[in-house]
mmCIF file of N, CA and C in Angstrom:
data_model
loop_
_atom_site.group_PDB
_atom_site.id
_atom_site.type_symbol
_atom_site.label_atom_id
_atom_site.label_comp_id
_atom_site.label_asym_id
_atom_site.label_seq_id
_atom_site.Cartn_x
_atom_site.Cartn_y
_atom_site.Cartn_z
ATOM 1 N N GLN T 1 71.242 -79.692 52.279
ATOM 2 C CA GLN T 1 71.081 -79.529 50.847
ATOM 3 C C GLN T 1 71.261 -80.860 50.134
ATOM 4 N N VAL T 2 70.576 -80.990 49.025
ATOM 5 C CA VAL T 2 70.694 -82.168 48.166
ATOM 6 C C VAL T 2 70.978 -81.682 46.755
ATOM 7 N N GLN T 3 71.965 -82.279 46.129
ATOM 8 C CA GLN T 3 72.291 -81.927 44.755
ATOM 9 C C GLN T 3 71.903 -83.095 43.843
ATOM 10 N N LEU T 4 71.316 -82.750 42.726
ATOM 11 C CA LEU T 4 70.858 -83.753 41.758
ATOM 12 C C LEU T 4 71.409 -83.379 40.386
ATOM 13 N N VAL T 5 72.027 -84.335 39.727
ATOM 14 C CA VAL T 5 72.589 -84.083 38.400
ATOM 15 C C VAL T 5 72.111 -85.173 37.453
ATOM 16 N N GLU T 6 71.376 -84.750 36.416
ATOM 17 C CA GLU T 6 70.854 -85.706 35.441
ATOM 18 C C GLU T 6 71.813 -85.872 34.276
ATOM 19 N N SER T 7 71.705 -87.008 33.632
ATOM 20 C CA SER T 7 72.434 -87.263 32.390
ATOM 21 C C SER T 7 71.665 -88.297 31.588
ATOM 22 N N GLY T 8 71.997 -88.383 30.297
ATOM 23 C CA GLY T 8 71.425 -89.441 29.474
ATOM 24 C C GLY T 8 70.339 -89.015 28.517
ATOM 25 N N GLY T 9 69.965 -87.758 28.495
ATOM 26 C CA GLY T 9 68.966 -87.332 27.524
ATOM 27 C C GLY T 9 69.520 -87.343 26.114
ATOM 28 N N GLY T 10 68.652 -87.054 25.166
ATOM 29 C CA GLY T 10 69.114 -87.004 23.787
ATOM 30 C C GLY T 10 67.975 -87.133 22.809
ATOM 31 N N LEU T 11 68.351 -87.402 21.566
ATOM 32 C CA LEU T 11 67.394 -87.535 20.467
ATOM 33 C C LEU T 11 67.257 -89.013 20.111
ATOM 34 N N VAL T 12 66.028 -89.464 19.987
ATOM 35 C CA VAL T 12 65.777 -90.854 19.644
ATOM 36 C C VAL T 12 64.556 -90.934 18.750
ATOM 37 N N GLN T 13 64.504 -91.935 17.904
ATOM 38 C CA GLN T 13 63.340 -92.121 17.048
ATOM 39 C C GLN T 13 62.212 -92.790 17.844
ATOM 40 N N ALA T 14 61.012 -92.569 17.383
ATOM 41 C CA ALA T 14 59.860 -93.205 18.015
ATOM 42 C C ALA T 14 60.059 -94.726 18.037
ATOM 43 N N GLY T 15 59.709 -95.313 19.179
ATOM 44 C CA GLY T 15 59.926 -96.747 19.356
ATOM 45 C C GLY T 15 61.260 -97.089 19.989
ATOM 46 N N GLY T 16 62.124 -96.119 20.107
ATOM 47 C CA GLY T 16 63.447 -96.351 20.674
ATOM 48 C C GLY T 16 63.453 -96.289 22.185
ATOM 49 N N SER T 17 64.654 -96.397 22.737
ATOM 50 C CA SER T 17 64.829 -96.430 24.192
ATOM 51 C C SER T 17 65.888 -95.434 24.628
ATOM 52 N N LEU T 18 65.753 -94.981 25.860
ATOM 53 C CA LEU T 18 66.744 -94.117 26.486
ATOM 54 C C LEU T 18 66.786 -94.425 27.972
ATOM 55 N N ARG T 19 67.928 -94.151 28.580
ATOM 56 C CA ARG T 19 68.040 -94.254 30.023
ATOM 57 C C ARG T 19 68.524 -92.924 30.569
ATOM 58 N N LEU T 20 67.782 -92.400 31.513
ATOM 59 C CA LEU T 20 68.187 -91.199 32.230
ATOM 60 C C LEU T 20 68.768 -91.614 33.580
ATOM 61 N N SER T 21 69.821 -90.929 33.981
ATOM 62 C CA SER T 21 70.427 -91.198 35.280
ATOM 63 C C SER T 21 70.485 -89.923 36.109
ATOM 64 N N CYS T 22 70.350 -90.075 37.403
ATOM 65 C CA CYS T 22 70.424 -88.950 38.326
ATOM 66 C C CYS T 22 71.388 -89.326 39.447
ATOM 67 N N VAL T 23 72.429 -88.534 39.597
ATOM 68 C CA VAL T 23 73.369 -88.742 40.698
ATOM 69 C C VAL T 23 72.958 -87.838 41.848
ATOM 70 N N VAL T 24 72.823 -88.419 43.011
ATOM 71 C CA VAL T 24 72.347 -87.710 44.193
ATOM 72 C C VAL T 24 73.505 -87.520 45.165
ATOM 73 N N SER T 25 73.665 -86.318 45.688
ATOM 74 C CA SER T 25 74.715 -86.067 46.676
ATOM 75 C C SER T 25 74.204 -85.073 47.715
ATOM 76 N N GLY T 26 74.973 -84.945 48.789
ATOM 77 C CA GLY T 26 74.590 -84.026 49.858
ATOM 78 C C GLY T 26 73.911 -84.770 50.987
ATOM 79 N N ARG T 27 72.916 -84.158 51.560
ATOM 80 C CA ARG T 27 72.215 -84.745 52.704
ATOM 81 C C ARG T 27 71.225 -85.794 52.208
ATOM 82 N N LEU T 28 71.654 -87.018 52.289
ATOM 83 C CA LEU T 28 70.822 -88.100 51.782
ATOM 84 C C LEU T 28 69.930 -88.690 52.867
ATOM 85 N N ASP T 29 70.170 -88.300 54.108
ATOM 86 C CA ASP T 29 69.305 -88.787 55.169
ATOM 87 C C ASP T 29 67.955 -88.098 55.067
ATOM 88 N N SER T 30 66.963 -88.755 55.512
ATOM 89 C CA SER T 30 65.601 -88.198 55.552
ATOM 90 C C SER T 30 65.032 -87.857 54.184
ATOM 91 N N ILE T 31 65.539 -88.462 53.130
ATOM 92 C CA ILE T 31 64.891 -88.310 51.821
ATOM 93 C C ILE T 31 63.660 -89.201 51.822
ATOM 94 N N ASP T 32 62.516 -88.595 51.642
ATOM 95 C CA ASP T 32 61.259 -89.315 51.746
ATOM 96 C C ASP T 32 60.790 -89.897 50.414
ATOM 97 N N ALA T 33 61.139 -89.231 49.352
ATOM 98 C CA ALA T 33 60.704 -89.695 48.031
ATOM 99 C C ALA T 33 61.642 -89.128 46.977
ATOM 100 N N MET T 34 61.774 -89.861 45.905
ATOM 101 C CA MET T 34 62.536 -89.380 44.751
ATOM 102 C C MET T 34 61.784 -89.771 43.501
ATOM 103 N N GLY T 35 61.985 -88.993 42.458
ATOM 104 C CA GLY T 35 61.269 -89.332 41.247
ATOM 105 C C GLY T 35 61.722 -88.549 40.043
ATOM 106 N N TRP T 36 61.050 -88.795 38.964
ATOM 107 C CA TRP T 36 61.287 -88.112 37.693
ATOM 108 C C TRP T 36 60.017 -87.369 37.280
ATOM 109 N N TYR T 37 60.219 -86.147 36.871
ATOM 110 C CA TYR T 37 59.149 -85.304 36.358
ATOM 111 C C TYR T 37 59.557 -84.836 34.973
ATOM 112 N N ARG T 38 58.594 -84.349 34.215
ATOM 113 C CA ARG T 38 58.914 -83.804 32.899
ATOM 114 C C ARG T 38 58.040 -82.603 32.603
ATOM 115 N N GLN T 39 58.559 -81.768 31.728
ATOM 116 C CA GLN T 39 57.820 -80.580 31.313
ATOM 117 C C GLN T 39 58.004 -80.384 29.823
ATOM 118 N N ALA T 40 56.910 -80.478 29.111
ATOM 119 C CA ALA T 40 56.917 -80.238 27.676
ATOM 120 C C ALA T 40 56.628 -78.761 27.420
ATOM 121 N N PRO T 41 57.018 -78.241 26.263
ATOM 122 C CA PRO T 41 56.775 -76.822 25.958
ATOM 123 C C PRO T 41 55.301 -76.475 26.084
ATOM 124 N N GLY T 42 55.022 -75.416 26.819
ATOM 125 C CA GLY T 42 53.657 -74.948 26.964
ATOM 126 C C GLY T 42 52.802 -75.754 27.914
ATOM 127 N N LYS T 43 53.407 -76.715 28.591
ATOM 128 C CA LYS T 43 52.638 -77.559 29.507
ATOM 129 C C LYS T 43 53.210 -77.476 30.922
ATOM 130 N N GLN T 44 52.417 -77.893 31.885
ATOM 131 C CA GLN T 44 52.877 -77.919 33.265
ATOM 132 C C GLN T 44 53.776 -79.118 33.508
ATOM 133 N N ARG T 45 54.629 -78.962 34.509
ATOM 134 C CA ARG T 45 55.483 -80.076 34.895
ATOM 135 C C ARG T 45 54.609 -81.184 35.492
ATOM 136 N N GLU T 46 54.923 -82.422 35.106
ATOM 137 C CA GLU T 46 54.121 -83.545 35.569
ATOM 138 C C GLU T 46 55.007 -84.674 36.071
ATOM 139 N N MET T 47 54.475 -85.428 36.999
ATOM 140 C CA MET T 47 55.186 -86.581 37.522
ATOM 141 C C MET T 47 55.180 -87.689 36.488
ATOM 142 N N VAL T 48 56.320 -88.329 36.300
ATOM 143 C CA VAL T 48 56.429 -89.462 35.386
ATOM 144 C C VAL T 48 56.497 -90.766 36.183
ATOM 145 N N ALA T 49 57.402 -90.786 37.153
ATOM 146 C CA ALA T 49 57.569 -91.969 37.990
ATOM 147 C C ALA T 49 58.259 -91.543 39.270
ATOM 148 N N ARG T 50 57.934 -92.208 40.361
ATOM 149 C CA ARG T 50 58.611 -91.860 41.599
ATOM 150 C C ARG T 50 58.658 -93.039 42.543
ATOM 151 N N ILE T 51 59.601 -92.953 43.460
ATOM 152 C CA ILE T 51 59.749 -93.942 44.523
ATOM 153 C C ILE T 51 59.336 -93.246 45.816
ATOM 154 N N ALA T 52 58.207 -93.654 46.353
ATOM 155 C CA ALA T 52 57.659 -92.997 47.542
ATOM 156 C C ALA T 52 58.071 -93.768 48.796
ATOM 157 N N GLY T 53 57.358 -93.528 49.871
ATOM 158 C CA GLY T 53 57.694 -94.162 51.132
ATOM 159 C C GLY T 53 57.718 -95.676 51.045
ATOM 160 N N ARG T 54 58.684 -96.276 51.760
ATOM 161 C CA ARG T 54 58.816 -97.738 51.812
ATOM 162 C C ARG T 54 59.037 -98.334 50.434
ATOM 163 N N GLY T 55 59.591 -97.544 49.527
ATOM 164 C CA GLY T 55 59.940 -98.062 48.224
ATOM 165 C C GLY T 55 58.787 -98.259 47.275
ATOM 166 N N ARG T 56 57.655 -97.695 47.607
ATOM 167 C CA ARG T 56 56.489 -97.850 46.728
ATOM 168 C C ARG T 56 56.733 -97.114 45.404
ATOM 169 N N LEU T 57 56.515 -97.813 44.305
ATOM 170 C CA LEU T 57 56.721 -97.237 42.972
ATOM 171 C C LEU T 57 55.403 -96.687 42.441
ATOM 172 N N GLU T 58 55.472 -95.519 41.876
ATOM 173 C CA GLU T 58 54.285 -94.892 41.300
ATOM 174 C C GLU T 58 54.632 -94.423 39.890
ATOM 175 N N TYR T 59 53.720 -94.632 38.976
ATOM 176 C CA TYR T 59 53.914 -94.236 37.584
ATOM 177 C C TYR T 59 52.714 -93.457 37.083
ATOM 178 N N ALA T 60 52.983 -92.483 36.239
ATOM 179 C CA ALA T 60 51.907 -91.841 35.511
ATOM 180 C C ALA T 60 51.310 -92.851 34.540
ATOM 181 N N ASP T 61 50.045 -92.683 34.227
ATOM 182 C CA ASP T 61 49.404 -93.620 33.301
ATOM 183 C C ASP T 61 50.156 -93.685 31.974
ATOM 184 N N SER T 62 50.666 -92.564 31.529
ATOM 185 C CA SER T 62 51.369 -92.519 30.250
ATOM 186 C C SER T 62 52.690 -93.281 30.279
ATOM 187 N N ALA T 63 53.203 -93.547 31.482
ATOM 188 C CA ALA T 63 54.489 -94.219 31.629
ATOM 189 C C ALA T 63 54.367 -95.712 31.939
ATOM 190 N N LYS T 64 53.226 -96.117 32.397
ATOM 191 C CA LYS T 64 53.051 -97.516 32.801
ATOM 192 C C LYS T 64 53.317 -98.464 31.640
ATOM 193 N N GLY T 65 54.109 -99.489 31.920
ATOM 194 C CA GLY T 65 54.417 -100.484 30.911
ATOM 195 C C GLY T 65 55.558 -100.100 29.982
ATOM 196 N N ARG T 66 55.984 -98.850 30.023
ATOM 197 C CA ARG T 66 57.070 -98.413 29.138
ATOM 198 C C ARG T 66 58.286 -97.886 29.899
ATOM 199 N N PHE T 67 58.048 -97.279 31.056
ATOM 200 C CA PHE T 67 59.128 -96.682 31.844
ATOM 201 C C PHE T 67 59.329 -97.482 33.123
ATOM 202 N N THR T 68 60.580 -97.537 33.562
ATOM 203 C CA THR T 68 60.905 -98.198 34.823
ATOM 204 C C THR T 68 61.845 -97.303 35.624
ATOM 205 N N ILE T 69 61.482 -97.057 36.873
ATOM 206 C CA ILE T 69 62.329 -96.261 37.752
ATOM 207 C C ILE T 69 63.070 -97.210 38.693
ATOM 208 N N ALA T 70 64.348 -96.881 38.943
ATOM 209 C CA ALA T 70 65.137 -97.742 39.816
ATOM 210 C C ALA T 70 66.156 -96.894 40.567
ATOM 211 N N ARG T 71 66.334 -97.204 41.834
ATOM 212 C CA ARG T 71 67.288 -96.468 42.660
ATOM 213 C C ARG T 71 68.357 -97.423 43.163
ATOM 214 N N ASP T 72 69.597 -96.986 43.083
ATOM 215 C CA ASP T 72 70.727 -97.763 43.589
ATOM 216 C C ASP T 72 71.307 -96.994 44.769
ATOM 217 N N ASN T 73 70.954 -97.402 45.966
ATOM 218 C CA ASN T 73 71.410 -96.667 47.147
ATOM 219 C C ASN T 73 72.925 -96.751 47.320
ATOM 220 N N GLY T 74 73.513 -97.840 46.865
ATOM 221 C CA GLY T 74 74.956 -97.986 46.996
ATOM 222 C C GLY T 74 75.726 -96.999 46.142
ATOM 223 N N LYS T 75 75.169 -96.681 44.991
ATOM 224 C CA LYS T 75 75.822 -95.740 44.075
ATOM 225 C C LYS T 75 75.209 -94.348 44.148
ATOM 226 N N ASN T 76 74.179 -94.199 44.982
ATOM 227 C CA ASN T 76 73.484 -92.902 45.083
ATOM 228 C C ASN T 76 73.009 -92.421 43.720
ATOM 229 N N THR T 77 72.402 -93.304 42.987
ATOM 230 C CA THR T 77 71.863 -92.937 41.677
ATOM 231 C C THR T 77 70.408 -93.387 41.572
ATOM 232 N N MET T 78 69.720 -92.754 40.657
ATOM 233 C CA MET T 78 68.357 -93.139 40.336
ATOM 234 C C MET T 78 68.207 -93.052 38.823
ATOM 235 N N ASP T 79 67.742 -94.126 38.229
ATOM 236 C CA ASP T 79 67.620 -94.203 36.780
ATOM 237 C C ASP T 79 66.156 -94.236 36.352
ATOM 238 N N LEU T 80 65.950 -93.796 35.133
ATOM 239 C CA LEU T 80 64.651 -93.960 34.491
ATOM 240 C C LEU T 80 64.909 -94.635 33.153
ATOM 241 N N HIS T 81 64.461 -95.854 33.046
ATOM 242 C CA HIS T 81 64.601 -96.598 31.803
ATOM 243 C C HIS T 81 63.319 -96.396 30.994
ATOM 244 N N MET T 82 63.480 -95.908 29.786
ATOM 245 C CA MET T 82 62.321 -95.597 28.942
ATOM 246 C C MET T 82 62.415 -96.404 27.659
ATOM 247 N N LYS T 83 61.353 -97.082 27.289
ATOM 248 C CA LYS T 83 61.319 -97.839 26.050
ATOM 249 C C LYS T 83 60.047 -97.513 25.295
ATOM 250 N N ASN T 84 60.029 -97.901 24.017
ATOM 251 C CA ASN T 84 58.876 -97.618 23.163
ATOM 252 C C ASN T 84 58.487 -96.137 23.262
ATOM 253 N N LEU T 85 59.481 -95.294 23.110
ATOM 254 C CA LEU T 85 59.250 -93.864 23.259
ATOM 255 C C LEU T 85 58.371 -93.321 22.143
ATOM 256 N N LYS T 86 57.585 -92.314 22.481
ATOM 257 C CA LYS T 86 56.657 -91.698 21.554
ATOM 258 C C LYS T 86 56.981 -90.208 21.425
ATOM 259 N N PRO T 87 56.596 -89.581 20.331
ATOM 260 C CA PRO T 87 56.856 -88.139 20.194
ATOM 261 C C PRO T 87 56.289 -87.336 21.362
ATOM 262 N N GLU T 88 55.195 -87.768 21.925
ATOM 263 C CA GLU T 88 54.600 -87.030 23.045
ATOM 264 C C GLU T 88 55.404 -87.166 24.334
ATOM 265 N N ASP T 89 56.435 -87.999 24.338
ATOM 266 C CA ASP T 89 57.332 -88.080 25.488
ATOM 267 C C ASP T 89 58.398 -86.980 25.442
ATOM 268 N N THR T 90 58.439 -86.242 24.358
ATOM 269 C CA THR T 90 59.408 -85.159 24.234
ATOM 270 C C THR T 90 59.189 -84.125 25.325
ATOM 271 N N ALA T 91 60.242 -83.849 26.081
ATOM 272 C CA ALA T 91 60.134 -82.926 27.219
ATOM 273 C C ALA T 91 61.507 -82.780 27.862
ATOM 274 N N VAL T 92 61.590 -81.852 28.781
ATOM 275 C CA VAL T 92 62.743 -81.787 29.670
ATOM 276 C C VAL T 92 62.396 -82.616 30.907
ATOM 277 N N TYR T 93 63.269 -83.552 31.219
ATOM 278 C CA TYR T 93 63.044 -84.454 32.340
ATOM 279 C C TYR T 93 63.889 -84.000 33.529
ATOM 280 N N TYR T 94 63.238 -83.953 34.689
ATOM 281 C CA TYR T 94 63.881 -83.467 35.900
ATOM 282 C C TYR T 94 63.900 -84.550 36.972
ATOM 283 N N CYS T 95 65.026 -84.662 37.616
ATOM 284 C CA CYS T 95 65.160 -85.508 38.793
ATOM 285 C C CYS T 95 64.685 -84.696 40.001
ATOM 286 N N HIS T 96 63.996 -85.337 40.906
ATOM 287 C CA HIS T 96 63.404 -84.638 42.047
ATOM 288 C C HIS T 96 63.613 -85.441 43.327
ATOM 289 N N ALA T 97 63.876 -84.742 44.412
ATOM 290 C CA ALA T 97 63.976 -85.369 45.726
ATOM 291 C C ALA T 97 63.203 -84.546 46.733
ATOM 292 N N PHE T 98 62.575 -85.228 47.662
ATOM 293 C CA PHE T 98 61.773 -84.589 48.695
ATOM 294 C C PHE T 98 62.314 -85.046 50.039
ATOM 295 N N ARG T 99 62.744 -84.087 50.874
ATOM 296 C CA ARG T 99 63.416 -84.437 52.115
ATOM 297 C C ARG T 99 62.719 -83.847 53.323
ATOM 298 N N ALA T 100 62.676 -84.631 54.378
ATOM 299 C CA ALA T 100 62.097 -84.184 55.653
ATOM 300 C C ALA T 100 60.670 -83.676 55.491
ATOM 301 N N TYR T 101 59.993 -84.171 54.522
ATOM 302 C CA TYR T 101 58.585 -83.852 54.270
ATOM 303 C C TYR T 101 58.328 -82.375 53.975
ATOM 304 N N LYS T 102 59.385 -81.646 53.641
ATOM 305 C CA LYS T 102 59.134 -80.239 53.324
ATOM 306 C C LYS T 102 60.128 -79.614 52.363
ATOM 307 N N TYR T 103 61.257 -80.237 52.108
ATOM 308 C CA TYR T 103 62.248 -79.630 51.224
ATOM 309 C C TYR T 103 62.247 -80.351 49.883
ATOM 310 N N ALA T 104 62.089 -79.591 48.830
ATOM 311 C CA ALA T 104 62.076 -80.163 47.482
ATOM 312 C C ALA T 104 63.311 -79.718 46.719
ATOM 313 N N TYR T 105 63.932 -80.631 46.012
ATOM 314 C CA TYR T 105 65.139 -80.345 45.244
ATOM 315 C C TYR T 105 64.932 -80.828 43.813
ATOM 316 N N TRP T 106 65.522 -80.073 42.887
ATOM 317 C CA TRP T 106 65.397 -80.400 41.468
ATOM 318 C C TRP T 106 66.766 -80.408 40.810
ATOM 319 N N GLY T 107 66.916 -81.279 39.821
ATOM 320 C CA GLY T 107 68.101 -81.240 38.990
ATOM 321 C C GLY T 107 67.944 -80.167 37.921
ATOM 322 N N GLN T 108 68.943 -80.050 37.084
ATOM 323 C CA GLN T 108 68.943 -78.998 36.068
ATOM 324 C C GLN T 108 68.113 -79.378 34.843
ATOM 325 N N GLY T 109 67.776 -80.631 34.715
ATOM 326 C CA GLY T 109 66.948 -81.077 33.604
ATOM 327 C C GLY T 109 67.746 -81.715 32.486
ATOM 328 N N ALA T 110 67.133 -82.661 31.811
ATOM 329 C CA ALA T 110 67.745 -83.344 30.669
ATOM 330 C C ALA T 110 66.723 -83.386 29.535
ATOM 331 N N GLN T 111 67.130 -82.900 28.378
ATOM 332 C CA GLN T 111 66.216 -82.858 27.235
ATOM 333 C C GLN T 111 66.082 -84.235 26.603
ATOM 334 N N VAL T 112 64.857 -84.659 26.398
ATOM 335 C CA VAL T 112 64.552 -85.879 25.649
ATOM 336 C C VAL T 112 63.686 -85.480 24.464
ATOM 337 N N THR T 113 64.153 -85.807 23.271
ATOM 338 C CA THR T 113 63.417 -85.495 22.057
ATOM 339 C C THR T 113 63.166 -86.780 21.294
ATOM 340 N N VAL T 114 61.908 -87.049 21.001
ATOM 341 C CA VAL T 114 61.524 -88.261 20.276
ATOM 342 C C VAL T 114 60.974 -87.835 18.920
ATOM 343 N N SER T 115 61.630 -88.261 17.869
ATOM 344 C CA SER T 115 61.199 -87.903 16.528
ATOM 345 C C SER T 115 60.259 -88.967 15.976
ATOM 346 N N SER T 116 59.332 -88.505 15.145
ATOM 347 C CA SER T 116 58.338 -89.440 14.575
ATOM 348 C C SER T 116 58.841 -90.051 13.291
#
């Protein structure tokens, strides 16, 4: 099992910045990928940024140039640094881990609200 706990969401004005953090615990071996997803009201959950095999970073087009994903293996954390936030970034953000190429784990979610 892998446990994921997010923190750092909140309310911010458009153009502002936020940092989301995810603390990872449990079976950390064989984690193949980790990332951040989000789900806005009435929309499907979508990938925002992730760290795939061999540390390859992947970003959604909407996140490129504004969001940065970073993992600290020593602290077992993964952060999402978000800047120049827009109202359309408003969503619940979820930390995600994929282990042994078949087990998916999700955090409880962190609300991010960007006001115009």
